[in-house]
Structures are given as structure tokens and as C-alpha cells.
Amino acid sequence: MNVYDSVRMADVLAPHGFVSADGPVDADMVILNTCHIREKAAEKVYSEIGRLRLLKRDREAAGERMIIAVGGCVGQAEGAEIIARADCVDMVFGPQTYHRLPEMVTRIMRKAGTRIVDTEFPEEDKFDHLPEESAAQGTSAFLSIQEGCDKFCTFCVVPYTRGTEQSRPVAAITAEARSLTAAGSREITLLGQNVNAYHGEAPQGGEWGLGRLIRHLADTVPDLERIRYTTSHPRDMDDALIEAHGDVPQLMPFLHLPVQSGSDRILAAMNRQHTAADYMRIIDKLRSARPDIGLSSDFIVGFPDESNQDFADTLRLIREVSFAQAYSFKYSSRPGTPASGSEYQVEESIKDDRLATLQQLVHAQQVAFNHTKAGLTMPVLFERKGRRPGQVQGRSPYMQPVHAEAPERLIGTVATCRITDVLNNSLRAEIVTAETVSERADA
Ligand code: 5AD
Ligand code: SF4
């Protein structure tokens, strides 16, 4: 989401003469787009500001200016505190106010010493004020369809930093998708903090859920070969969406569905509103609809009061599902969230041990999943040149990175490939059809 927001910030500033700089040294303005999800991410902001302060001083010594801005969720959460702690920061804004960037920049340019904090949740919709045209994002693009979250998991800052759930209208999403594919994108990842809670205004009135939206994009957006969506909540995995996995060919057979824990006691304390068995039922339904689907998840270890038994339940769930990949984190206490006040915080060394155990298991599953693809033929979307000359790099339907010796003209197209080798974190392939699937679709 932050990558997408950064692209949109550049879009909103482009008509005002700003172009992206290669790095901070020559920049007239530096925007840090920040993440508040865990303490480590939030801390990085201050060390980064420390580095920028020196660059700003050098530029000012040479008679030039450098505006330093902090955007994103740390800006949202710590607005005035950042201004007080870091005197080199000129402005702070949150994820819902970046459409006002030109106005903020103008005010700062006009009067030396002006400092701005804009972290109100605005009445107007940011998306109504962003340019329709967006800079090209390349073969694989992001598109935000939903923002915010009403779930209030007890560990999570998102409902406070991103605000309540909001879905964009189907027509606006379709228009943005068309402009992305016209600019060369072949894959679109639909984004939202709780993307499958999507309930946007339909073209003929009423509301559509995510399953219906995906069908509409698949049917009406030219040259859209692949659709993905992230991040989902198990509670919102409805039958229409699961069915779409079974019969929309453009919807890729890979799903990131965070479960966080396999212990019902911890799931309840996290306010996840489902049990481990509920999660398993969803996985079964998904696999019935699309037997080859690759699954990914997020896990938190060391949530307050997590016992050895709770952690063993998480490992059991992981064994039962068998994931294609997963992200795992040590619980990080976040200010203002209900769990942060718990007196039963888990010791850091226990969190470290659990994280290592969990990651070892998931890694073994990832390697095993990759090996199930050896020798198979599958479509690969090539996105860029590979690391070695003569190589191109892309992704399998299951999100695995794939390398092949092939001409550069295949970049931006889907080609049929045979997987020849399974490496640690990627697959090697040979091209089966020089004629690409994209070209055939046009014929
Ligand atoms: N501590 C650790 N991990 C967290 N996440 C969210 N909040 C916290 C926290 N306080 C993880 C969850 C979520 C992912 C985006 O980040 O696993 O799914
Ligand atoms: Fe955070 Fe996701 Fe829970 Fe919402 S559903 S509170 S974004 S972890």
C-alpha cells in the first residue's frame, strides 16, 4: 500500500513541476512514506530523519533548500511529536491527506519557517482529488480499491492510522485499471488493508463485493492477464470470492490469508473473530474450488500470554495447511492498542526461539511447495531483465520468481514455460512457446 501511495504522491505533484529524483542528495524535497505497524519500522523514521538533517544542512550551506516531509502512518500517529522532536522536518501528513501535498508545499515555499501538520481525517475523499492519469507502474501494478479497517484486532494500529473501512466505486477502479493496462501493465494487484471486505458502489447502483468486482475487471479491462488481491481477512472470505478462484482464469491461484495464530485462545484474545477450525474450513473450500492454489499467511509469535501449548497449536495449523510461503513477526507492543496494556508480555528470548522454530517449518514447506512445480509447464509473466545477461525474470502463477534464458522482447508478456530447476528461492525455466500467450490472445 505504501508503494502505491508513493506512486500517487508523485502523480499529484507532477503537474506542479516535481519529478522523481534518483536519491536524496539532489532533491528539493524528500518525502518519507512511513509504516507504523511494528516498533522497528516506526523507529527507522527517526534514524532516517537524522541522515536527512545533514543533507539539508549541506544544501542550505550552499544556498539551496530541502523540504523534508514525513507522510504515512507514523506521520498520522505521531504528527505533532515529530515536529517537536525533529526541527528539520517541515511537514507531516497522514495516508488520507496526501492529495493536499501541492497546497502544503506552496505554503511552505511562500513563507520561510512554516511548518505543517495535516493529520485530520478529511471529509473529502482523497481519491476524488488525485489525478486520473497515473505514472506507468510497469508490467505488474498496484491498485488501491479499499482502505482502512473496522476489525480492531487487539495488536494492530491500522484502524487508528488508516481509519474506518472505505471502498472505492467500481467505475473509478475500472477506469484506473484500464489506464494501467493501456500503459503496459499486465498484472494488477488489488490493494486494501482488508481488501476482501470490499463493498463498493456498483455501476448500476447497489454494492458489489470483491468476487463480483474481480469478475467485472476480468471481463471488461483489455489486456489484463492477471489479477491478485491483498490483504484479506478470513472473516470476509465469502463464497462468491471463493467461487471466483474456481472460474475466473485471470485470478491467480495464490492467496495471502493471514491467520496470525493457530490457538483459539489467542485468536479470541486477538479479537480475530474466528477459530482455527473456521480457518481450516475456508482453506478446504478454496482448495475444492482451485486445487493447485498456493497459500500464504502472516503469523505473530509471543502475543501476550501465549503459552507453549498455544504456540504448538500454531505449528499444528501450519502443518495442517502447508503453506507456499509466510511472513512471521514477533509481537510488537503498539501504543494505544488494547494488547499493549497486558501484564502478560512474553519474554523477548522466548519470542526469538518461537520465531526461529516457526520460520524453519515454513521454510521447509516453501521449499517443498517449490519442488511440486519441477517439470511442470505453466504460464510465466516476465517483468524485467534477469541478473545475468540473456536472462529474463518473472513470476509463476504462484508468485514464485522465475528465471529463463530468453529474449528481452518477452518482458511484459505471458509465455508458456517448463520448470527445469528448483532453486532455494526461485525457479529456473525454459520457454515452451516463443509465441506468447498475450500475442495469441490478440490473434
Ligand atoms: N506486532 C507484530 N506483528 C504485527 N502485525 C500487525 N501488528 C503487529 C504487531 N503489533 C503483523 C500482522 C499483520 C501484518 C501486516 O503485520 O501479522 O497481518
Ligand atoms: Fe489490523 Fe488486519 Fe486486524 Fe485490521 S484485520 S486490525 S488491518 S490485523
PDB file of C-alpha atoms in Angstrom, residues 149-339:
ATOM      1  CA  CYS A 149     -10.206  -1.388   8.760  1.00  0.00           C
ATOM      2  CA  ASP A 150     -13.061  -1.851  11.229  1.00  0.00           C
ATOM      3  CA  LYS A 151     -11.822  -5.149  12.691  1.00  0.00           C
ATOM      4  CA  PHE A 152      -9.782  -3.814  15.610  1.00  0.00           C
ATOM      5  CA  CYS A 153      -7.511  -6.775  16.213  1.00  0.00           C
ATOM      6  CA  THR A 154      -6.110  -6.028  19.656  1.00  0.00           C
ATOM      7  CA  PHE A 155      -2.455  -5.867  18.482  1.00  0.00           C
ATOM      8  CA  CYS A 156      -2.948  -3.633  15.463  1.00  0.00           C
ATOM      9  CA  VAL A 157      -2.619   0.114  14.835  1.00  0.00           C
ATOM     10  CA  VAL A 158      -4.192   0.095  11.363  1.00  0.00           C
ATOM     11  CA  PRO A 159      -7.772   1.026  12.402  1.00  0.00           C
ATOM     12  CA  TYR A 160      -6.305   4.067  14.172  1.00  0.00           C
ATOM     13  CA  THR A 161      -3.824   5.175  11.486  1.00  0.00           C
ATOM     14  CA  ARG A 162      -5.752   4.331   8.310  1.00  0.00           C
ATOM     15  CA  GLY A 163      -9.216   4.952   9.718  1.00  0.00           C
ATOM     16  CA  THR A 164     -12.502   3.183   9.059  1.00  0.00           C
ATOM     17  CA  GLU A 165     -13.204   0.912   6.109  1.00  0.00           C
ATOM     18  CA  GLN A 166     -13.863   2.726   2.834  1.00  0.00           C
ATOM     19  CA  SER A 167     -14.384   1.181  -0.605  1.00  0.00           C
ATOM     20  CA  ARG A 168     -13.900   2.999  -3.913  1.00  0.00           C
ATOM     21  CA  PRO A 169     -16.697   2.841  -6.529  1.00  0.00           C
ATOM     22  CA  VAL A 170     -16.438   0.094  -9.181  1.00  0.00           C
ATOM     23  CA  ALA A 171     -16.392   2.679 -12.006  1.00  0.00           C
ATOM     24  CA  ALA A 172     -13.365   4.528 -10.571  1.00  0.00           C
ATOM     25  CA  ILE A 173     -11.463   1.259 -10.077  1.00  0.00           C
ATOM     26  CA  THR A 174     -12.270   0.070 -13.595  1.00  0.00           C
ATOM     27  CA  ALA A 175     -11.103   3.382 -15.076  1.00  0.00           C
ATOM     28  CA  GLU A 176      -7.814   3.189 -13.165  1.00  0.00           C
ATOM     29  CA  ALA A 177      -7.325  -0.458 -14.199  1.00  0.00           C
ATOM     30  CA  ARG A 178      -7.886   0.468 -17.871  1.00  0.00           C
ATOM     31  CA  SER A 179      -5.358   3.277 -17.652  1.00  0.00           C
ATOM     32  CA  LEU A 180      -2.807   0.899 -16.072  1.00  0.00           C
ATOM     33  CA  THR A 181      -3.176  -1.768 -18.779  1.00  0.00           C
ATOM     34  CA  ALA A 182      -3.139   0.915 -21.516  1.00  0.00           C
ATOM     35  CA  ALA A 183       0.240   1.981 -20.082  1.00  0.00           C
ATOM     36  CA  GLY A 184       1.530  -1.615 -20.331  1.00  0.00           C
ATOM     37  CA  SER A 185       0.616  -3.319 -17.055  1.00  0.00           C
ATOM     38  CA  ARG A 186      -0.495  -6.940 -17.477  1.00  0.00           C
ATOM     39  CA  GLU A 187      -0.995  -7.822 -13.833  1.00  0.00           C
ATOM     40  CA  ILE A 188      -2.913  -5.791 -11.263  1.00  0.00           C
ATOM     41  CA  THR A 189      -2.829  -6.431  -7.532  1.00  0.00           C
ATOM     42  CA  LEU A 190      -5.930  -5.002  -5.893  1.00  0.00           C
ATOM     43  CA  LEU A 191      -4.985  -3.482  -2.553  1.00  0.00           C
ATOM     44  CA  GLY A 192      -6.685  -2.834   0.746  1.00  0.00           C
ATOM     45  CA  GLN A 193      -5.877  -3.244   4.439  1.00  0.00           C
ATOM     46  CA  ASN A 194      -8.900  -5.523   4.499  1.00  0.00           C
ATOM     47  CA  VAL A 195      -9.363  -5.956   0.766  1.00  0.00           C
ATOM     48  CA  ASN A 196     -11.981  -8.707   0.806  1.00  0.00           C
ATOM     49  CA  ALA A 197     -14.261  -6.555   2.986  1.00  0.00           C
ATOM     50  CA  TYR A 198     -14.642  -4.534  -0.246  1.00  0.00           C
ATOM     51  CA  HIS A 199     -18.214  -3.306  -0.773  1.00  0.00           C
ATOM     52  CA  GLY A 200     -18.081  -0.594  -3.423  1.00  0.00           C
ATOM     53  CA  GLU A 201     -20.767   1.277  -5.314  1.00  0.00           C
ATOM     54  CA  ALA A 202     -21.794  -0.767  -8.392  1.00  0.00           C
ATOM     55  CA  PRO A 203     -22.174   0.783 -11.860  1.00  0.00           C
ATOM     56  CA  GLN A 204     -25.991   0.385 -11.884  1.00  0.00           C
ATOM     57  CA  GLY A 205     -26.498   1.209  -8.203  1.00  0.00           C
ATOM     58  CA  GLY A 206     -26.244  -1.094  -5.202  1.00  0.00           C
ATOM     59  CA  GLU A 207     -22.965  -2.552  -3.951  1.00  0.00           C
ATOM     60  CA  TRP A 208     -20.589  -5.231  -5.168  1.00  0.00           C
ATOM     61  CA  GLY A 209     -18.271  -7.428  -3.138  1.00  0.00           C
ATOM     62  CA  LEU A 210     -14.743  -8.357  -4.194  1.00  0.00           C
ATOM     63  CA  GLY A 211     -15.727 -11.528  -6.105  1.00  0.00           C
ATOM     64  CA  ARG A 212     -18.113  -9.565  -8.342  1.00  0.00           C
ATOM     65  CA  LEU A 213     -15.560  -6.771  -8.843  1.00  0.00           C
ATOM     66  CA  ILE A 214     -12.900  -9.282  -9.921  1.00  0.00           C
ATOM     67  CA  ARG A 215     -15.283 -10.836 -12.487  1.00  0.00           C
ATOM     68  CA  HIS A 216     -16.100  -7.381 -13.835  1.00  0.00           C
ATOM     69  CA  LEU A 217     -12.414  -6.419 -14.209  1.00  0.00           C
ATOM     70  CA  ALA A 218     -11.628  -9.774 -15.832  1.00  0.00           C
ATOM     71  CA  ASP A 219     -14.486  -9.278 -18.346  1.00  0.00           C
ATOM     72  CA  THR A 220     -14.079  -5.596 -19.177  1.00  0.00           C
ATOM     73  CA  VAL A 221     -10.439  -4.478 -18.840  1.00  0.00           C
ATOM     74  CA  PRO A 222      -8.494  -5.139 -22.050  1.00  0.00           C
ATOM     75  CA  ASP A 223      -5.079  -6.842 -21.794  1.00  0.00           C
ATOM     76  CA  LEU A 224      -5.478  -7.583 -18.087  1.00  0.00           C
ATOM     77  CA  GLU A 225      -3.925 -11.045 -17.872  1.00  0.00           C
ATOM     78  CA  ARG A 226      -3.525 -11.460 -14.131  1.00  0.00           C
ATOM     79  CA  ILE A 227      -5.461 -10.333 -11.083  1.00  0.00           C
ATOM     80  CA  ARG A 228      -4.327 -10.679  -7.476  1.00  0.00           C
ATOM     81  CA  TYR A 229      -5.564  -9.101  -4.254  1.00  0.00           C
ATOM     82  CA  THR A 230      -4.099  -8.481  -0.833  1.00  0.00           C
ATOM     83  CA  THR A 231      -4.518  -8.433   2.201  1.00  0.00           C
ATOM     84  CA  SER A 232      -7.539 -10.482   3.177  1.00  0.00           C
ATOM     85  CA  HIS A 233      -9.232 -11.341   6.451  1.00  0.00           C
ATOM     86  CA  PRO A 234     -10.620 -14.891   6.951  1.00  0.00           C
ATOM     87  CA  ARG A 235     -13.972 -13.491   8.137  1.00  0.00           C
ATOM     88  CA  ASP A 236     -14.581 -11.831   4.757  1.00  0.00           C
ATOM     89  CA  MET A 237     -13.672 -14.822   2.593  1.00  0.00           C
ATOM     90  CA  ASP A 238     -17.225 -15.230   1.222  1.00  0.00           C
ATOM     91  CA  ASP A 239     -18.490 -17.901  -1.186  1.00  0.00           C
ATOM     92  CA  ALA A 240     -18.672 -15.508  -4.171  1.00  0.00           C
ATOM     93  CA  LEU A 241     -14.968 -14.774  -3.789  1.00  0.00           C
ATOM     94  CA  ILE A 242     -14.035 -18.421  -3.307  1.00  0.00           C
ATOM     95  CA  GLU A 243     -16.057 -19.332  -6.425  1.00  0.00           C
ATOM     96  CA  ALA A 244     -14.198 -16.656  -8.402  1.00  0.00           C
ATOM     97  CA  HIS A 245     -10.998 -18.600  -7.631  1.00  0.00           C
ATOM     98  CA  GLY A 246     -12.614 -21.577  -9.322  1.00  0.00           C
ATOM     99  CA  ASP A 247     -13.746 -19.943 -12.531  1.00  0.00           C
ATOM    100  CA  VAL A 248     -12.029 -16.636 -13.318  1.00  0.00           C
ATOM    101  CA  PRO A 249      -8.922 -17.627 -15.310  1.00  0.00           C
ATOM    102  CA  GLN A 250      -7.220 -14.259 -14.745  1.00  0.00           C
ATOM    103  CA  LEU A 251      -7.470 -14.626 -10.951  1.00  0.00           C
ATOM    104  CA  MET A 252      -4.155 -16.188  -9.953  1.00  0.00           C
ATOM    105  CA  PRO A 253      -4.057 -19.368  -7.836  1.00  0.00           C
ATOM    106  CA  PHE A 254      -2.274 -17.781  -4.902  1.00  0.00           C
ATOM    107  CA  LEU A 255      -3.747 -16.239  -1.779  1.00  0.00           C
ATOM    108  CA  HIS A 256      -2.270 -14.390   1.174  1.00  0.00           C
ATOM    109  CA  LEU A 257      -4.693 -15.061   4.036  1.00  0.00           C
ATOM    110  CA  PRO A 258      -3.272 -14.049   7.425  1.00  0.00           C
ATOM    111  CA  VAL A 259      -4.294 -16.234  10.375  1.00  0.00           C
ATOM    112  CA  GLN A 260      -1.809 -14.877  12.990  1.00  0.00           C
ATOM    113  CA  SER A 261      -2.172 -17.863  15.359  1.00  0.00           C
ATOM    114  CA  GLY A 262      -3.459 -21.432  15.462  1.00  0.00           C
ATOM    115  CA  SER A 263      -4.657 -21.230  19.074  1.00  0.00           C
ATOM    116  CA  ASP A 264      -8.339 -20.453  19.663  1.00  0.00           C
ATOM    117  CA  ARG A 265      -7.487 -18.863  23.000  1.00  0.00           C
ATOM    118  CA  ILE A 266      -5.016 -16.451  21.374  1.00  0.00           C
ATOM    119  CA  LEU A 267      -7.267 -15.846  18.356  1.00  0.00           C
ATOM    120  CA  ALA A 268     -10.019 -14.779  20.780  1.00  0.00           C
ATOM    121  CA  ALA A 269      -7.616 -12.526  22.715  1.00  0.00           C
ATOM    122  CA  MET A 270      -6.537 -11.015  19.390  1.00  0.00           C
ATOM    123  CA  ASN A 271     -10.221 -10.347  18.540  1.00  0.00           C
ATOM    124  CA  ARG A 272      -9.789 -12.120  15.201  1.00  0.00           C
ATOM    125  CA  GLN A 273     -13.443 -13.245  15.316  1.00  0.00           C
ATOM    126  CA  HIS A 274     -12.790 -16.773  14.047  1.00  0.00           C
ATOM    127  CA  THR A 275     -11.325 -20.058  15.270  1.00  0.00           C
ATOM    128  CA  ALA A 276      -8.564 -22.252  13.853  1.00  0.00           C
ATOM    129  CA  ALA A 277     -11.253 -24.673  12.609  1.00  0.00           C
ATOM    130  CA  ASP A 278     -13.035 -21.809  10.771  1.00  0.00           C
ATOM    131  CA  TYR A 279      -9.746 -21.061   9.019  1.00  0.00           C
ATOM    132  CA  MET A 280      -9.281 -24.707   8.044  1.00  0.00           C
ATOM    133  CA  ARG A 281     -12.822 -24.800   6.594  1.00  0.00           C
ATOM    134  CA  ILE A 282     -12.024 -21.788   4.391  1.00  0.00           C
ATOM    135  CA  ILE A 283      -8.798 -23.427   3.219  1.00  0.00           C
ATOM    136  CA  ASP A 284     -10.730 -26.612   2.338  1.00  0.00           C
ATOM    137  CA  LYS A 285     -13.278 -24.643   0.325  1.00  0.00           C
ATOM    138  CA  LEU A 286     -10.534 -22.740  -1.515  1.00  0.00           C
ATOM    139  CA  ARG A 287      -8.757 -25.977  -2.365  1.00  0.00           C
ATOM    140  CA  SER A 288     -12.008 -27.524  -3.611  1.00  0.00           C
ATOM    141  CA  ALA A 289     -12.548 -24.502  -5.881  1.00  0.00           C
ATOM    142  CA  ARG A 290      -8.904 -24.345  -7.036  1.00  0.00           C
ATOM    143  CA  PRO A 291      -6.896 -27.451  -6.077  1.00  0.00           C
ATOM    144  CA  ASP A 292      -3.492 -26.009  -7.039  1.00  0.00           C
ATOM    145  CA  ILE A 293      -3.894 -22.779  -5.025  1.00  0.00           C
ATOM    146  CA  GLY A 294      -0.729 -21.674  -3.180  1.00  0.00           C
ATOM    147  CA  LEU A 295      -1.342 -20.266   0.290  1.00  0.00           C
ATOM    148  CA  SER A 296       0.494 -17.647   2.282  1.00  0.00           C
ATOM    149  CA  SER A 297      -0.113 -16.194   5.729  1.00  0.00           C
ATOM    150  CA  ASP A 298       1.056 -13.862   8.484  1.00  0.00           C
ATOM    151  CA  PHE A 299       1.930 -15.102  11.971  1.00  0.00           C
ATOM    152  CA  ILE A 300       2.607 -13.284  15.207  1.00  0.00           C
ATOM    153  CA  VAL A 301       4.602 -15.124  17.881  1.00  0.00           C
ATOM    154  CA  GLY A 302       4.724 -14.048  21.501  1.00  0.00           C
ATOM    155  CA  PHE A 303       1.347 -12.320  21.660  1.00  0.00           C
ATOM    156  CA  PRO A 304       0.699 -11.532  25.378  1.00  0.00           C
ATOM    157  CA  ASP A 305       0.079 -14.692  27.428  1.00  0.00           C
ATOM    158  CA  GLU A 306       0.919 -17.058  24.508  1.00  0.00           C
ATOM    159  CA  SER A 307       1.865 -20.366  26.160  1.00  0.00           C
ATOM    160  CA  ASN A 308       3.940 -23.253  24.817  1.00  0.00           C
ATOM    161  CA  GLN A 309       0.667 -25.037  24.090  1.00  0.00           C
ATOM    162  CA  ASP A 310      -0.729 -22.042  22.154  1.00  0.00           C
ATOM    163  CA  PHE A 311       2.446 -21.924  20.084  1.00  0.00           C
ATOM    164  CA  ALA A 312       2.260 -25.694  19.497  1.00  0.00           C
ATOM    165  CA  ASP A 313      -1.285 -25.135  18.173  1.00  0.00           C
ATOM    166  CA  THR A 314       0.098 -22.609  15.686  1.00  0.00           C
ATOM    167  CA  LEU A 315       2.715 -25.101  14.476  1.00  0.00           C
ATOM    168  CA  ARG A 316      -0.016 -27.726  14.132  1.00  0.00           C
ATOM    169  CA  LEU A 317      -2.124 -25.402  11.978  1.00  0.00           C
ATOM    170  CA  ILE A 318       0.906 -24.683   9.781  1.00  0.00           C
ATOM    171  CA  ARG A 319       1.478 -28.434   9.327  1.00  0.00           C
ATOM    172  CA  GLU A 320      -2.192 -28.987   8.508  1.00  0.00           C
ATOM    173  CA  VAL A 321      -2.350 -26.237   5.866  1.00  0.00           C
ATOM    174  CA  SER A 322       1.140 -26.494   4.354  1.00  0.00           C
ATOM    175  CA  PHE A 323       1.950 -23.007   3.103  1.00  0.00           C
ATOM    176  CA  ALA A 324       3.705 -21.900  -0.080  1.00  0.00           C
ATOM    177  CA  GLN A 325       5.265 -19.078   1.962  1.00  0.00           C
ATOM    178  CA  ALA A 326       4.554 -16.998   5.061  1.00  0.00           C
ATOM    179  CA  TYR A 327       5.572 -13.854   6.910  1.00  0.00           C
ATOM    180  CA  SER A 328       6.151 -14.066  10.644  1.00  0.00           C
ATOM    181  CA  PHE A 329       6.762 -11.452  13.287  1.00  0.00           C
ATOM    182  CA  LYS A 330       7.499 -11.152  16.964  1.00  0.00           C
ATOM    183  CA  TYR A 331       4.636  -9.412  18.732  1.00  0.00           C
ATOM    184  CA  SER A 332       5.433  -5.729  18.993  1.00  0.00           C
ATOM    185  CA  SER A 333       3.594  -3.660  21.566  1.00  0.00           C
ATOM    186  CA  ARG A 334       1.927  -0.695  19.850  1.00  0.00           C
ATOM    187  CA  PRO A 335       0.842   2.396  21.753  1.00  0.00           C
ATOM    188  CA  GLY A 336      -2.916   2.770  22.118  1.00  0.00           C
ATOM    189  CA  THR A 337      -3.809  -0.827  21.179  1.00  0.00           C
ATOM    190  CA  PRO A 338      -5.633  -2.994  23.772  1.00  0.00           C
ATOM    191  CA  ALA A 339      -2.956  -5.739  23.883  1.00  0.00           C
TER     192      ALA A 339
END
